[in-house]
Short mmCIF file of N, CA and C in Angstrom, two decimals:
data_model
loop_
_atom_site.label_atom_id
_atom_site.label_comp_id
_atom_site.label_asym_id
_atom_site.label_seq_id
_atom_site.Cartn_x
_atom_site.Cartn_y
_atom_site.Cartn_z
N MET A 94 97.35 49.99 83.59
CA MET A 94 96.01 50.29 83.19
C MET A 94 95.46 51.46 84.00
N ARG A 95 95.73 51.48 85.30
CA ARG A 95 95.27 52.58 86.14
C ARG A 95 95.94 53.89 85.74
N LYS A 96 97.23 53.82 85.43
CA LYS A 96 97.95 55.03 85.04
C LYS A 96 97.38 55.60 83.74
N THR A 97 97.08 54.74 82.79
CA THR A 97 96.51 55.18 81.51
C THR A 97 95.15 55.82 81.73
N LEU A 98 94.33 55.21 82.55
CA LEU A 98 93.01 55.75 82.85
C LEU A 98 93.13 57.09 83.58
N LEU A 99 94.07 57.20 84.50
CA LEU A 99 94.31 58.43 85.23
C LEU A 99 94.81 59.54 84.31
N ILE A 100 95.70 59.21 83.41
CA ILE A 100 96.22 60.20 82.46
C ILE A 100 95.11 60.66 81.51
N LEU A 101 94.30 59.71 81.04
CA LEU A 101 93.19 60.05 80.16
C LEU A 101 92.19 60.96 80.87
N LEU A 102 91.89 60.68 82.11
CA LEU A 102 90.99 61.52 82.90
C LEU A 102 91.58 62.91 83.10
N PHE A 103 92.87 63.00 83.35
CA PHE A 103 93.56 64.27 83.54
C PHE A 103 93.52 65.10 82.26
N VAL A 104 93.77 64.48 81.10
CA VAL A 104 93.75 65.17 79.82
C VAL A 104 92.35 65.68 79.51
N LEU A 105 91.33 64.86 79.73
CA LEU A 105 89.95 65.28 79.46
C LEU A 105 89.52 66.42 80.37
N SER A 106 89.91 66.39 81.61
CA SER A 106 89.56 67.49 82.52
C SER A 106 90.30 68.76 82.12
N GLY A 107 91.53 68.63 81.65
CA GLY A 107 92.28 69.79 81.17
C GLY A 107 91.64 70.42 79.95
N LEU A 108 91.14 69.60 79.03
CA LEU A 108 90.44 70.13 77.86
C LEU A 108 89.15 70.82 78.26
N GLY A 109 88.45 70.26 79.23
CA GLY A 109 87.22 70.89 79.72
C GLY A 109 87.49 72.23 80.36
N LEU A 110 88.57 72.34 81.13
CA LEU A 110 88.92 73.62 81.76
C LEU A 110 89.32 74.65 80.71
N LYS A 111 90.01 74.21 79.66
CA LYS A 111 90.41 75.13 78.61
C LYS A 111 89.18 75.68 77.89
N ALA A 112 88.20 74.83 77.63
CA ALA A 112 86.96 75.27 76.98
C ALA A 112 86.21 76.25 77.87
N GLN A 113 86.16 75.98 79.17
CA GLN A 113 85.49 76.89 80.10
C GLN A 113 86.23 78.22 80.16
N TYR A 114 87.55 78.17 80.17
CA TYR A 114 88.33 79.40 80.21
C TYR A 114 88.05 80.25 78.96
N GLY A 115 87.97 79.60 77.80
CA GLY A 115 87.67 80.32 76.56
C GLY A 115 86.31 80.97 76.61
N THR A 116 85.33 80.29 77.16
CA THR A 116 83.98 80.83 77.27
C THR A 116 83.96 82.00 78.24
N ILE A 117 84.62 81.84 79.37
CA ILE A 117 84.68 82.92 80.36
C ILE A 117 85.40 84.14 79.78
N SER A 118 86.46 83.91 79.06
CA SER A 118 87.21 85.00 78.43
C SER A 118 86.33 85.75 77.42
N ALA A 119 85.55 85.03 76.63
CA ALA A 119 84.66 85.67 75.66
C ALA A 119 83.59 86.51 76.35
N VAL A 120 83.03 85.99 77.44
CA VAL A 120 82.02 86.73 78.19
C VAL A 120 82.62 88.00 78.79
N LEU A 121 83.82 87.91 79.34
CA LEU A 121 84.48 89.08 79.90
C LEU A 121 84.79 90.12 78.83
N ASP A 122 85.21 89.68 77.65
CA ASP A 122 85.45 90.61 76.55
C ASP A 122 84.18 91.34 76.16
N GLN A 123 83.06 90.64 76.12
CA GLN A 123 81.77 91.27 75.80
C GLN A 123 81.38 92.30 76.85
N LEU A 124 81.56 91.96 78.13
CA LEU A 124 81.21 92.90 79.20
C LEU A 124 82.09 94.14 79.15
N GLU A 125 83.38 93.95 78.88
CA GLU A 125 84.28 95.10 78.79
C GLU A 125 83.90 95.99 77.61
N GLU A 126 83.46 95.39 76.51
CA GLU A 126 83.05 96.19 75.36
C GLU A 126 81.81 97.00 75.69
N ARG A 127 80.88 96.42 76.42
CA ARG A 127 79.68 97.17 76.82
C ARG A 127 80.02 98.35 77.70
N ARG A 128 80.96 98.14 78.61
CA ARG A 128 81.35 99.23 79.50
C ARG A 128 82.30 100.19 78.82
N GLY A 129 82.96 99.76 77.74
CA GLY A 129 83.85 100.64 77.00
C GLY A 129 85.21 100.81 77.65
N ILE A 130 85.63 99.87 78.46
CA ILE A 130 86.91 100.01 79.14
C ILE A 130 87.91 99.01 78.58
N ASN A 131 89.15 99.23 78.93
CA ASN A 131 90.25 98.34 78.57
C ASN A 131 90.41 98.16 77.07
N LYS A 132 90.24 99.20 76.34
CA LYS A 132 90.45 99.15 74.90
C LYS A 132 91.67 99.99 74.54
N ASN A 133 92.37 99.55 73.55
CA ASN A 133 93.51 100.29 73.06
C ASN A 133 93.04 101.20 71.93
N LEU A 134 92.85 102.47 72.22
CA LEU A 134 92.34 103.42 71.24
C LEU A 134 93.40 104.45 70.86
N LYS A 135 94.68 104.06 70.95
CA LYS A 135 95.77 104.97 70.60
C LYS A 135 95.70 105.43 69.16
N ASN A 136 95.27 104.54 68.28
CA ASN A 136 95.29 104.84 66.85
C ASN A 136 94.03 105.56 66.37
N VAL A 137 93.10 105.85 67.24
CA VAL A 137 91.89 106.58 66.86
C VAL A 137 92.25 108.05 66.72
N ASN A 138 91.96 108.61 65.55
CA ASN A 138 92.26 110.01 65.27
C ASN A 138 91.09 110.88 65.72
N LEU A 139 91.36 111.85 66.58
CA LEU A 139 90.31 112.74 67.10
C LEU A 139 90.30 114.10 66.43
N ASP A 140 91.17 114.32 65.42
CA ASP A 140 91.18 115.61 64.73
C ASP A 140 89.84 115.87 64.07
N ASN A 141 89.37 117.10 64.20
CA ASN A 141 88.09 117.54 63.63
C ASN A 141 86.90 116.73 64.13
N SER A 142 86.97 116.24 65.36
CA SER A 142 85.84 115.52 65.93
C SER A 142 85.11 116.40 66.93
N LYS A 143 83.80 116.14 67.06
CA LYS A 143 82.97 116.92 67.97
C LYS A 143 82.18 115.96 68.84
N PHE A 144 82.01 116.33 70.10
CA PHE A 144 81.26 115.53 71.06
C PHE A 144 80.19 116.40 71.69
N VAL A 145 79.05 115.77 72.03
CA VAL A 145 77.87 116.50 72.52
C VAL A 145 77.41 115.89 73.83
N LEU A 146 76.97 116.76 74.75
CA LEU A 146 76.33 116.35 76.00
C LEU A 146 75.09 117.21 76.18
N ILE A 147 73.93 116.58 76.38
CA ILE A 147 72.67 117.31 76.57
C ILE A 147 72.09 116.91 77.92
N LYS A 148 71.80 117.92 78.75
CA LYS A 148 71.17 117.68 80.05
C LYS A 148 69.87 118.47 80.10
N ASP A 149 68.79 117.77 80.45
CA ASP A 149 67.47 118.40 80.49
C ASP A 149 67.02 118.53 81.95
N PHE A 150 66.68 119.75 82.35
CA PHE A 150 66.19 120.03 83.69
C PHE A 150 64.76 120.57 83.59
N ASP A 151 64.10 120.76 84.73
CA ASP A 151 62.72 121.25 84.73
C ASP A 151 62.60 122.65 84.13
N ASP A 152 63.54 123.53 84.45
CA ASP A 152 63.42 124.92 84.02
C ASP A 152 64.32 125.29 82.85
N HIS A 153 65.32 124.47 82.54
CA HIS A 153 66.23 124.80 81.44
C HIS A 153 66.86 123.53 80.86
N THR A 154 67.48 123.71 79.70
CA THR A 154 68.23 122.64 79.05
C THR A 154 69.65 123.12 78.84
N GLU A 155 70.61 122.25 79.14
CA GLU A 155 72.02 122.57 78.93
C GLU A 155 72.55 121.70 77.80
N ARG A 156 73.13 122.34 76.80
CA ARG A 156 73.81 121.62 75.73
C ARG A 156 75.27 122.03 75.75
N SER A 157 76.14 121.05 75.73
CA SER A 157 77.57 121.32 75.75
C SER A 157 78.22 120.61 74.58
N PHE A 158 79.22 121.27 74.00
CA PHE A 158 79.92 120.74 72.84
C PHE A 158 81.42 120.84 73.07
N ILE A 159 82.13 119.80 72.67
CA ILE A 159 83.59 119.83 72.65
C ILE A 159 84.03 119.57 71.22
N SER A 160 84.81 120.49 70.68
CA SER A 160 85.36 120.34 69.33
C SER A 160 86.87 120.24 69.46
N ILE A 161 87.45 119.20 68.84
CA ILE A 161 88.89 118.95 68.95
C ILE A 161 89.53 119.13 67.58
N ASN A 162 90.53 119.99 67.51
CA ASN A 162 91.31 120.21 66.29
C ASN A 162 92.79 120.14 66.66
N GLY A 163 93.38 118.96 66.47
CA GLY A 163 94.78 118.77 66.87
C GLY A 163 94.89 118.82 68.38
N ASN A 164 95.73 119.74 68.87
CA ASN A 164 95.84 119.89 70.32
C ASN A 164 95.08 121.12 70.82
N LEU A 165 94.23 121.70 69.97
CA LEU A 165 93.39 122.83 70.36
C LEU A 165 91.95 122.36 70.51
N THR A 166 91.22 123.01 71.39
CA THR A 166 89.84 122.62 71.63
C THR A 166 88.95 123.85 71.80
N THR A 167 87.70 123.66 71.48
CA THR A 167 86.66 124.66 71.74
C THR A 167 85.58 123.97 72.55
N TYR A 168 85.22 124.57 73.68
CA TYR A 168 84.20 124.04 74.58
C TYR A 168 83.07 125.06 74.64
N VAL A 169 81.87 124.65 74.24
CA VAL A 169 80.73 125.57 74.16
C VAL A 169 79.63 125.08 75.10
N GLU A 170 79.10 125.99 75.91
CA GLU A 170 77.95 125.71 76.78
C GLU A 170 76.79 126.56 76.27
N VAL A 171 75.65 125.93 76.04
CA VAL A 171 74.44 126.65 75.62
C VAL A 171 73.35 126.35 76.64
N PHE A 172 72.74 127.40 77.17
CA PHE A 172 71.67 127.28 78.16
C PHE A 172 70.37 127.78 77.53
N ASP A 173 69.36 126.93 77.49
CA ASP A 173 68.05 127.30 76.95
C ASP A 173 67.05 127.37 78.10
N ASP A 174 66.50 128.57 78.32
CA ASP A 174 65.50 128.76 79.37
C ASP A 174 64.15 128.34 78.82
N LYS A 175 63.47 127.42 79.49
CA LYS A 175 62.18 126.91 79.00
C LYS A 175 61.04 127.90 79.20
N GLN A 176 61.14 128.77 80.20
CA GLN A 176 60.05 129.71 80.47
C GLN A 176 60.07 130.88 79.50
N THR A 177 61.23 131.45 79.27
CA THR A 177 61.32 132.62 78.40
C THR A 177 61.66 132.26 76.95
N GLY A 178 62.23 131.09 76.73
CA GLY A 178 62.64 130.69 75.39
C GLY A 178 63.95 131.29 74.94
N LYS A 179 64.64 131.99 75.83
CA LYS A 179 65.91 132.63 75.48
C LYS A 179 67.07 131.66 75.67
N SER A 180 68.10 131.87 74.89
CA SER A 180 69.31 131.06 74.99
C SER A 180 70.50 131.95 75.28
N SER A 181 71.43 131.41 76.05
CA SER A 181 72.69 132.10 76.27
C SER A 181 73.81 131.07 76.12
N SER A 182 74.99 131.56 75.80
CA SER A 182 76.08 130.62 75.56
C SER A 182 77.40 131.17 76.07
N ASN A 183 78.30 130.28 76.33
CA ASN A 183 79.68 130.59 76.68
C ASN A 183 80.57 129.80 75.73
N VAL A 184 81.55 130.46 75.13
CA VAL A 184 82.48 129.80 74.22
C VAL A 184 83.87 129.89 74.82
N PHE A 185 84.41 128.73 75.21
CA PHE A 185 85.74 128.64 75.79
C PHE A 185 86.69 128.03 74.76
N THR A 186 87.93 128.49 74.75
CA THR A 186 88.96 127.88 73.90
C THR A 186 90.16 127.55 74.76
N GLY A 187 90.89 126.56 74.33
CA GLY A 187 92.06 126.15 75.08
C GLY A 187 92.79 125.02 74.38
N ASP A 188 93.44 124.20 75.18
CA ASP A 188 94.22 123.10 74.61
C ASP A 188 93.80 121.78 75.23
N ILE A 189 94.27 120.73 74.59
CA ILE A 189 93.91 119.38 75.00
C ILE A 189 95.16 118.52 74.95
N VAL A 190 95.28 117.62 75.93
CA VAL A 190 96.42 116.69 75.98
C VAL A 190 95.85 115.29 76.06
N ARG A 191 96.37 114.41 75.22
CA ARG A 191 95.91 113.02 75.19
C ARG A 191 97.04 112.12 75.65
N SER A 192 96.75 111.31 76.67
CA SER A 192 97.77 110.40 77.19
C SER A 192 97.69 109.07 76.46
N GLN A 193 98.61 108.17 76.79
CA GLN A 193 98.67 106.87 76.13
C GLN A 193 97.53 105.94 76.53
N ASP A 194 96.92 106.15 77.67
CA ASP A 194 95.91 105.21 78.16
C ASP A 194 94.49 105.76 78.06
N ASN A 195 94.15 106.37 76.92
CA ASN A 195 92.80 106.83 76.58
C ASN A 195 92.28 107.95 77.48
N ILE A 196 93.14 108.63 78.21
CA ILE A 196 92.72 109.75 79.04
C ILE A 196 93.01 111.06 78.30
N ILE A 197 92.01 111.94 78.30
CA ILE A 197 92.13 113.23 77.63
C ILE A 197 91.93 114.32 78.66
N SER A 198 92.86 115.26 78.71
CA SER A 198 92.76 116.40 79.63
C SER A 198 92.46 117.65 78.82
N LEU A 199 91.36 118.31 79.16
CA LEU A 199 90.94 119.52 78.48
C LEU A 199 91.15 120.70 79.43
N ARG A 200 91.76 121.76 78.92
CA ARG A 200 91.95 122.98 79.70
C ARG A 200 91.60 124.16 78.81
N ALA A 201 90.46 124.79 79.12
CA ALA A 201 90.00 125.95 78.36
C ALA A 201 90.26 127.20 79.20
N ASP A 202 91.22 128.02 78.77
CA ASP A 202 91.63 129.17 79.56
C ASP A 202 91.21 130.51 78.97
N LYS A 203 90.42 130.50 77.89
CA LYS A 203 89.92 131.74 77.30
C LYS A 203 88.42 131.65 77.13
N LEU A 204 87.73 132.69 77.57
CA LEU A 204 86.29 132.82 77.40
C LEU A 204 86.05 133.89 76.35
N GLU A 205 85.58 133.48 75.18
CA GLU A 205 85.32 134.36 74.06
C GLU A 205 86.52 135.26 73.76
N GLY A 206 87.71 134.63 73.75
CA GLY A 206 88.94 135.31 73.38
C GLY A 206 89.67 136.01 74.52
N GLN A 207 89.06 136.13 75.68
CA GLN A 207 89.67 136.82 76.83
C GLN A 207 90.19 135.80 77.82
N LYS A 208 91.40 135.98 78.31
CA LYS A 208 91.95 135.08 79.33
C LYS A 208 91.10 135.14 80.58
N ILE A 209 90.88 133.97 81.21
CA ILE A 209 90.12 133.92 82.45
C ILE A 209 91.04 133.43 83.56
N GLY A 210 90.73 133.82 84.78
CA GLY A 210 91.57 133.49 85.92
C GLY A 210 91.56 132.01 86.28
N LEU A 211 90.41 131.39 86.22
CA LEU A 211 90.28 129.98 86.58
C LEU A 211 89.79 129.21 85.35
N PRO A 212 90.70 128.47 84.68
CA PRO A 212 90.30 127.77 83.46
C PRO A 212 89.30 126.65 83.73
N VAL A 213 88.50 126.34 82.73
CA VAL A 213 87.60 125.20 82.78
C VAL A 213 88.43 123.97 82.44
N THR A 214 88.42 122.99 83.34
CA THR A 214 89.20 121.78 83.11
C THR A 214 88.29 120.56 83.17
N LYS A 215 88.60 119.59 82.33
CA LYS A 215 87.86 118.33 82.32
C LYS A 215 88.86 117.21 82.07
N THR A 216 88.66 116.11 82.76
CA THR A 216 89.43 114.90 82.53
C THR A 216 88.46 113.87 81.99
N LEU A 217 88.72 113.42 80.77
CA LEU A 217 87.80 112.56 80.05
C LEU A 217 88.48 111.26 79.65
N MET A 218 87.71 110.18 79.64
CA MET A 218 88.22 108.89 79.19
C MET A 218 87.57 108.56 77.85
N LEU A 219 88.39 108.28 76.84
CA LEU A 219 87.90 107.92 75.53
C LEU A 219 87.50 106.46 75.51
N THR A 220 86.28 106.17 75.07
CA THR A 220 85.80 104.79 74.97
C THR A 220 85.12 104.61 73.63
N LYS A 221 84.97 103.37 73.25
CA LYS A 221 84.28 103.03 72.00
C LYS A 221 83.34 101.88 72.27
N GLN A 222 82.07 102.08 71.94
CA GLN A 222 81.06 101.04 72.12
C GLN A 222 80.24 100.96 70.85
N LYS A 223 80.17 99.78 70.28
CA LYS A 223 79.41 99.55 69.04
C LYS A 223 79.77 100.56 67.96
N LYS A 224 81.05 100.77 67.75
CA LYS A 224 81.61 101.63 66.70
C LYS A 224 81.30 103.11 66.92
N VAL A 225 80.90 103.52 68.12
CA VAL A 225 80.62 104.92 68.44
C VAL A 225 81.59 105.36 69.52
N LEU A 226 82.23 106.52 69.31
CA LEU A 226 83.17 107.05 70.29
C LEU A 226 82.41 107.85 71.36
N TYR A 227 82.86 107.69 72.60
CA TYR A 227 82.31 108.43 73.73
C TYR A 227 83.46 109.02 74.53
N LEU A 228 83.18 110.13 75.19
CA LEU A 228 84.08 110.68 76.20
C LEU A 228 83.32 110.60 77.52
N ILE A 229 83.90 109.94 78.50
CA ILE A 229 83.27 109.84 79.81
C ILE A 229 84.05 110.73 80.77
N ASP A 230 83.34 111.67 81.39
CA ASP A 230 83.97 112.54 82.38
C ASP A 230 84.35 111.69 83.59
N VAL A 231 85.62 111.71 83.94
CA VAL A 231 86.12 110.86 85.02
C VAL A 231 85.51 111.26 86.36
N ASN A 232 85.23 112.53 86.56
CA ASN A 232 84.73 113.01 87.85
C ASN A 232 83.21 112.88 87.99
N THR A 233 82.45 113.19 86.94
CA THR A 233 81.00 113.21 87.05
C THR A 233 80.32 112.03 86.36
N LYS A 234 81.06 111.23 85.60
CA LYS A 234 80.54 110.07 84.85
C LYS A 234 79.58 110.47 83.73
N GLU A 235 79.58 111.73 83.33
CA GLU A 235 78.76 112.17 82.20
C GLU A 235 79.35 111.61 80.91
N ARG A 236 78.46 111.23 79.99
CA ARG A 236 78.89 110.61 78.73
C ARG A 236 78.66 111.57 77.57
N TRP A 237 79.74 111.95 76.92
CA TRP A 237 79.69 112.78 75.73
C TRP A 237 79.70 111.84 74.53
N ILE A 238 78.78 112.01 73.61
CA ILE A 238 78.70 111.14 72.43
C ILE A 238 79.23 111.90 71.22
N GLU A 239 79.84 111.16 70.31
CA GLU A 239 80.37 111.75 69.09
C GLU A 239 79.22 112.29 68.26
N GLU A 240 79.36 113.53 67.76
CA GLU A 240 78.28 114.20 67.05
C GLU A 240 77.90 113.45 65.77
N SER A 241 78.85 112.87 65.09
CA SER A 241 78.54 112.15 63.84
C SER A 241 77.64 110.96 64.11
N ALA A 242 77.71 110.36 65.30
CA ALA A 242 76.82 109.23 65.65
C ALA A 242 75.39 109.72 65.83
N LEU A 243 75.21 110.93 66.32
CA LEU A 243 73.86 111.48 66.46
C LEU A 243 73.24 111.78 65.10
N ASN A 244 74.06 112.24 64.16
CA ASN A 244 73.56 112.58 62.84
C ASN A 244 73.17 111.34 62.03
N LYS A 245 73.75 110.17 62.36
CA LYS A 245 73.43 108.93 61.64
C LYS A 245 72.05 108.43 62.00
N LYS A 246 71.59 108.71 63.22
CA LYS A 246 70.30 108.19 63.70
C LYS A 246 69.20 108.96 63.13
#
């Protein structure tokens, strides 16, 4: 009788732990989705996609764009001066390499068609949150949002 009671208690506690583990696992999955990490995005096609980053300062606004076409990329910086209202831009072109673990390396070695001595390089992590693609700069933690997501809003 004691053995049966002990086995029954052991089985019930095991079921309780399994239920708690399932709940904890679901909560962790939700948190990872919010942060956009640990996702397998190998099958996401980035051809003809564009990403935007906008930074607003007291005296100027910086808008940056990354356009990806296969393994080629165009990186555009636009500076808007708030006092004079004038805009200036830099258009860089180069190549892009995508690794298996959602890391994208951008190397733009031409400024408006002319080779430059020190290329613009960025290391970006591809993430997806609520069906929207983001590129997070690994060094500065800046978040580039997919341009099509901005147009939907």
